[in-house]
CSV table of C-alpha atoms in Angstrom, one decimal:
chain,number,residue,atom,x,y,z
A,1,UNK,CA,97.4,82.6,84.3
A,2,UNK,CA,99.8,83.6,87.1
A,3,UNK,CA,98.0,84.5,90.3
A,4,UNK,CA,100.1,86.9,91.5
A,5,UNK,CA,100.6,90.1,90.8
A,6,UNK,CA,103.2,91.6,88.0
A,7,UNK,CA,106.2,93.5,89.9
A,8,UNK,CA,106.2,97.0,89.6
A,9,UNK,CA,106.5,100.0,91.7
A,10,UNK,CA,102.8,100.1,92.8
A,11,UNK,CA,103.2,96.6,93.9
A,12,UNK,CA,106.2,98.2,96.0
A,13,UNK,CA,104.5,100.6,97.4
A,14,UNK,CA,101.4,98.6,98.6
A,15,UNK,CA,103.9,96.1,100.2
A,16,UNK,CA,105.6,98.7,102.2
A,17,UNK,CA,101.9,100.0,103.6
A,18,UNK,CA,101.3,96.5,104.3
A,19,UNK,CA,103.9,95.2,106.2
A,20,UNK,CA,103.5,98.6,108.0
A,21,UNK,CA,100.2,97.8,108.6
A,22,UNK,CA,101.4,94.5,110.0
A,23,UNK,CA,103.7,95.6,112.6
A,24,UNK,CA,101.1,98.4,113.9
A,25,UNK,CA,98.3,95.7,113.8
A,26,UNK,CA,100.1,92.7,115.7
A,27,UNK,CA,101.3,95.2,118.0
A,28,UNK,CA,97.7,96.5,118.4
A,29,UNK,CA,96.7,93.3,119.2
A,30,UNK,CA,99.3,92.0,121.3
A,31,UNK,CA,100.5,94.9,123.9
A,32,UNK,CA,97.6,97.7,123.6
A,33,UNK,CA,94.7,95.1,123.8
A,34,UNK,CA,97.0,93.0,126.1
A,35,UNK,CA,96.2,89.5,124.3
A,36,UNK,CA,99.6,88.5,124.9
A,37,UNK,CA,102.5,87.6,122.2
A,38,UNK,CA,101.5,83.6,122.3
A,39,UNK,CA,97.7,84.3,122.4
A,40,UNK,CA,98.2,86.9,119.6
A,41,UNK,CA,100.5,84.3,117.6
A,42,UNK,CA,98.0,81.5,117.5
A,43,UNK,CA,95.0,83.9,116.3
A,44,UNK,CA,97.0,85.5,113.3
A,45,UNK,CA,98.0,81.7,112.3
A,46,UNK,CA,94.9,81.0,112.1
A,47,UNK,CA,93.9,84.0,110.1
A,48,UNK,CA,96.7,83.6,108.2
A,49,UNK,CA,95.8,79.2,106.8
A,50,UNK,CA,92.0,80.2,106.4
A,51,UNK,CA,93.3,83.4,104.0
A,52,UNK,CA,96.0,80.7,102.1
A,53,UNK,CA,93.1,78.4,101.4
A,54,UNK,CA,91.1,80.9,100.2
A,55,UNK,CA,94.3,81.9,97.8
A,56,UNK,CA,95.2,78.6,96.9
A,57,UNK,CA,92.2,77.7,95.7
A,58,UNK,CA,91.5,80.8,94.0
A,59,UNK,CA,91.9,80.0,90.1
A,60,UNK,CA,93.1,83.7,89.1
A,61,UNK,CA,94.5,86.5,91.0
A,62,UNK,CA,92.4,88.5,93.3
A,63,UNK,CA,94.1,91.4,94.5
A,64,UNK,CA,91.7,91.7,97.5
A,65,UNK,CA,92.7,87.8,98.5
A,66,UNK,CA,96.3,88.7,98.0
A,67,UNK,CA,96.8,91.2,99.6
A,68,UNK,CA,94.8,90.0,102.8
A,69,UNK,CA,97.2,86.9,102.5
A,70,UNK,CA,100.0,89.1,102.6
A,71,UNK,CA,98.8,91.4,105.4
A,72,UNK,CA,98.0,88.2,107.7
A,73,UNK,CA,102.1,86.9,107.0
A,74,UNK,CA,102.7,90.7,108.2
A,75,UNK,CA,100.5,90.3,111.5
A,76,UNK,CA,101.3,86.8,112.3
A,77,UNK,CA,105.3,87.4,111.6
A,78,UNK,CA,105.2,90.5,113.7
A,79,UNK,CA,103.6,88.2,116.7
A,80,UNK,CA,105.5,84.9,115.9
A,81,UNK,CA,108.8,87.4,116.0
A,82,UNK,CA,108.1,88.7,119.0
A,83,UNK,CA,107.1,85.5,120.9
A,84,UNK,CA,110.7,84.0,119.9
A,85,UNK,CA,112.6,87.3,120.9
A,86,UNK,CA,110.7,88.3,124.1
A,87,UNK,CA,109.0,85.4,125.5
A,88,UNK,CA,111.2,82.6,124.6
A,89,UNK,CA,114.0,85.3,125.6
A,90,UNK,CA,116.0,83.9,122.2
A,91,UNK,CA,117.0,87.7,121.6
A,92,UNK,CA,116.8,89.8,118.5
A,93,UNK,CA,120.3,88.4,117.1
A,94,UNK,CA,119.7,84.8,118.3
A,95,UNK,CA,115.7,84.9,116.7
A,96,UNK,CA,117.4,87.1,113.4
A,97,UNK,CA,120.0,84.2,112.7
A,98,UNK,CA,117.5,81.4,113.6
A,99,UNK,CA,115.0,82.3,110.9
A,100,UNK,CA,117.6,83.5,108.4
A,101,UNK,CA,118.3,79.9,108.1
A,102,UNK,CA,115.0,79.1,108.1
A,103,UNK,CA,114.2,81.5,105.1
A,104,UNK,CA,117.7,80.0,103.4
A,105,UNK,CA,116.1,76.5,103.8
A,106,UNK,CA,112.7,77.4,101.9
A,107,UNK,CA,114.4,79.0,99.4
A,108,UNK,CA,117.4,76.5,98.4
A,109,UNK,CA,114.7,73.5,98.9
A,110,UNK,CA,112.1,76.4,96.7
A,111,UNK,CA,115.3,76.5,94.0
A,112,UNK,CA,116.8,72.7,93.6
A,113,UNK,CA,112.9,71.2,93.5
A,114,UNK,CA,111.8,73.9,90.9
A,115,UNK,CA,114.8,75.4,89.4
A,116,UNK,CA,113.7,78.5,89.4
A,117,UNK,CA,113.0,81.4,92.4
A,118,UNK,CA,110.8,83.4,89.8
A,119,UNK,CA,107.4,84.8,91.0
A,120,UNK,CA,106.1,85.4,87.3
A,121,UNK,CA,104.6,82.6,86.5
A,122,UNK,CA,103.1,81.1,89.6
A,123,UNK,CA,100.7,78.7,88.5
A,124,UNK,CA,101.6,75.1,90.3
A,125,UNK,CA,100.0,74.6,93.8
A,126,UNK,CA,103.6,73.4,95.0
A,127,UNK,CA,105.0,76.6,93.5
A,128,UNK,CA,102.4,78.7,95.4
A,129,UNK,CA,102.5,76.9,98.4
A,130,UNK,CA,106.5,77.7,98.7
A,131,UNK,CA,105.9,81.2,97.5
A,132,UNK,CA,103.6,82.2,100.7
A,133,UNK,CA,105.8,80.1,103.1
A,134,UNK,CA,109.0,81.8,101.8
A,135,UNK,CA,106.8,84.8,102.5
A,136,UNK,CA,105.8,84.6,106.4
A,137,UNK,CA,109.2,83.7,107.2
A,138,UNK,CA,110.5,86.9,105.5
A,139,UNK,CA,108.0,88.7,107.2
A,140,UNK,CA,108.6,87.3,110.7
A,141,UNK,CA,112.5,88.1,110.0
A,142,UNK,CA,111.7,91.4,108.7
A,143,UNK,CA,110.1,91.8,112.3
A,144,UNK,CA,113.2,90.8,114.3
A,145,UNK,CA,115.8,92.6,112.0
A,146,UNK,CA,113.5,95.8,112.3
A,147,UNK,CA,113.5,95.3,116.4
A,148,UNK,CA,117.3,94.6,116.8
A,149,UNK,CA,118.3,97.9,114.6
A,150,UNK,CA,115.4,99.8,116.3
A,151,UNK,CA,116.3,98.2,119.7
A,152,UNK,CA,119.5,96.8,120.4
A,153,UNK,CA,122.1,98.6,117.1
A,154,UNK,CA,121.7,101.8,118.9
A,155,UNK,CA,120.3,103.5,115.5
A,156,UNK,CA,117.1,104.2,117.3
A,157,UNK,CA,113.3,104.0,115.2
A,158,UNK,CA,114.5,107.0,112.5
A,159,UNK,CA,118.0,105.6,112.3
A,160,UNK,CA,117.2,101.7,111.6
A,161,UNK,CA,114.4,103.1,109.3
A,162,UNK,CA,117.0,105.2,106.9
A,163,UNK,CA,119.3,102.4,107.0
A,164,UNK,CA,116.9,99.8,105.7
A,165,UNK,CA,115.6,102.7,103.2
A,166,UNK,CA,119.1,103.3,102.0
A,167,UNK,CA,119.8,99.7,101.3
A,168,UNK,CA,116.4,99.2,99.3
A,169,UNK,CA,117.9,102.5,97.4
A,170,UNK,CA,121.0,100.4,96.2
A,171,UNK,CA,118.4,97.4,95.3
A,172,UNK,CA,116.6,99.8,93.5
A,173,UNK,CA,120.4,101.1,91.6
A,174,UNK,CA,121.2,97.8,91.2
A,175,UNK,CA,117.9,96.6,89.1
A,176,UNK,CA,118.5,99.7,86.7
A,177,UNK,CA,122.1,99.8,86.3
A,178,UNK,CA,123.5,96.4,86.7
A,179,UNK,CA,123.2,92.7,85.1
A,180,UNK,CA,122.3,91.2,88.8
A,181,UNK,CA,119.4,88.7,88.7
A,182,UNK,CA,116.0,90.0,88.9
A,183,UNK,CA,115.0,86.9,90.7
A,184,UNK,CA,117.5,87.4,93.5
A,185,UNK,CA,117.4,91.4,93.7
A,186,UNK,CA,113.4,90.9,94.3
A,187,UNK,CA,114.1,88.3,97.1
A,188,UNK,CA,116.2,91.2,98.7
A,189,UNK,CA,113.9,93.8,98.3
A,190,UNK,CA,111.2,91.7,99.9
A,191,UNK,CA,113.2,90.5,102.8
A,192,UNK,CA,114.1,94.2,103.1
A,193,UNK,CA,110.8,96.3,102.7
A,194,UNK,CA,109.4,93.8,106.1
A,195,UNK,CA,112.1,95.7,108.8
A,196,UNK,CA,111.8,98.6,106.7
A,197,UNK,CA,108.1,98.2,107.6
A,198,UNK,CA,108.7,97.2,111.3
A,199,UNK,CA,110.8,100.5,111.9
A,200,UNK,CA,108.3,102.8,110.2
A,201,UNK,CA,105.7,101.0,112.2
A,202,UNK,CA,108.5,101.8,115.6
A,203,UNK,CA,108.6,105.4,114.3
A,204,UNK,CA,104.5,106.0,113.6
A,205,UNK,CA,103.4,104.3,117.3
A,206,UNK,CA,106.2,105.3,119.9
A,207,UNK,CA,105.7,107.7,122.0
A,208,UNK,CA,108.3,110.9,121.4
A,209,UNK,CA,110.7,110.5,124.2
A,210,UNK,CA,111.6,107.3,122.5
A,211,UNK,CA,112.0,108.9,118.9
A,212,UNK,CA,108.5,108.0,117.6
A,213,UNK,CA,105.8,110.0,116.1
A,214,UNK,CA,103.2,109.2,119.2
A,215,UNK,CA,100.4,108.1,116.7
A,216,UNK,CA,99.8,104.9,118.3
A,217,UNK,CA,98.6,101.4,117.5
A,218,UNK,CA,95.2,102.4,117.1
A,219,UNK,CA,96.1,105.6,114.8
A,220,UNK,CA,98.6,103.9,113.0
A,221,UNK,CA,96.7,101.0,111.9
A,222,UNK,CA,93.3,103.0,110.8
A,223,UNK,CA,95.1,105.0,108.7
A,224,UNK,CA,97.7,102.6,107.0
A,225,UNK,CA,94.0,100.3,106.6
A,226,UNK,CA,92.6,103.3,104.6
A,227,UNK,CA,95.8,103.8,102.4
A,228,UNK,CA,95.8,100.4,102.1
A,229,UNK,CA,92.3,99.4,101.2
A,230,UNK,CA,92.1,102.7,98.7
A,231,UNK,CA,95.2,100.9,97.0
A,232,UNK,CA,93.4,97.8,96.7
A,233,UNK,CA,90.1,99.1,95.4
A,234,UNK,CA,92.7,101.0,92.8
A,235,UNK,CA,94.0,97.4,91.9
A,236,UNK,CA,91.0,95.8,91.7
A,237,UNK,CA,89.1,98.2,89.3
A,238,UNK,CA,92.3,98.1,87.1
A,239,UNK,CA,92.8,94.2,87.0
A,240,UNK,CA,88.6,94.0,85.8
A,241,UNK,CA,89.2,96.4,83.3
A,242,UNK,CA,92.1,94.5,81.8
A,243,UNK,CA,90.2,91.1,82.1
A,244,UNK,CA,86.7,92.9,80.4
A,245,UNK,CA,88.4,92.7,76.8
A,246,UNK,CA,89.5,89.4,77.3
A,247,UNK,CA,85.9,88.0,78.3
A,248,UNK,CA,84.2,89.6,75.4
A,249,UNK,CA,87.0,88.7,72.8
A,250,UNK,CA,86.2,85.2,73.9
A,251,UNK,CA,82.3,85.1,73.7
């Protein structure tokens, strides 16, 4: 069986909270507490391998596992994207273009090994192993594109966050009303809902005179947790329920 979730808009919506989540979180961590972006970097790494073990040698899919896999790419992109912009001083474009081609790599590498860039039927611990690496690197781009339209375009925190919600819109169109591949349209989305998550974090934590909604790190992370962990527990109760029938058809 595949151990990752099936595609639908649920799974969309979770993602969205937790890339959010991510963005508030490493942000949290790095500038309110003051650990620093490097310091920050190297603890959500580490978070990050000891949650892909756990995954990868999961034998089915836990939707508590995943999604804590997913939420440490979101925290540990967030840092590692910072530490290239700011403290390496690389720049939003220069750190954007750098792991673009990064993210290209993975992929083509991902589609001439495999042949295919389809997440249904993850099963091979090569496959899986791409999958999550593809993953933090669209994460930590996700962070940089979200800084450079929130930051440097001049669209400001609302503006960068409509923009990235108006291109998931023609994803969206384009799944329903088009013959482009699923494969490729769900790549987009994903690289997509990540700066649409860093400029929602922008807009939930800054402070008003800089276009935000002033909830702060600390705000912004406790509640996205809750909507988060409510989805989860949603996930988890319907994913048991499925597998019940299954366990008593085969006794």
């Amino acid at each position: 069986m595949s151990k990752l979730p099936q595609i639908t808009a649920f799974f969309w919506i979770m993602k969205i909270c937790a890339t959010t989540l991510g963005e508030t979180a490493g942000d949290l961590l790095s500038m309110t507490l003051n650990v620093g972006y490097a310091v920050s970097s190297m603890i959500l790494i580490g978070v990050f391998l000891a949650s892909l073990v756990s995954q990868l040698m999961s034998k089915n899919y836990n939707p508590l596992l995943y999604w804590t896999v997913i939420l440490s790419t979101s925290t540990a992109g967030t840092t590692m994207s910072d530490y290239m912009d700011r403290t390496l001083g690389l720049g939003y474009a220069t750190g954007s273009a750098i792991l673009v081609t990064i993210l290209l790599a993975i992929l083509a590498f991902w589609r001439f090994s495999i042949g295919s860039l389809s997440v249904n039927n993850v099963k091979t611990p090569k496959v899986e192993l791409l999958y999550w690496t593809a993953i933090l690197f669209s994460n930590t781009l996700g962070t940089a594109l979200g800084d450079f339209l929130a930051d440097t375009s001049g669209l400001g925190f609302a503006g960068g966050a409509f923009l990235i919600s108006s291109l998931l819109a023609l994803v969206l169109a384009a799944h329903y009303f088009t013959q482009i591949s699923a494969v490729l349209l769900f790549w987009v989305a994903f690289v997509l809902t990540r700066p649409f998550g860093a400029t929602l974090g922008d807009v939930l934590t800054k402070p008003h005179e800089k276009g935000g909604l002033n909830f702060g790190t600390i705000g912004s992370s406790i509640v996205l947790l809750s909507i988060l962990g409510v989805c989860i527990a949603f996930t988890t109760f319907k994913q048991r329920r499925l597998i019940a029938p299954e366990t008593s058809s085969n006794e």
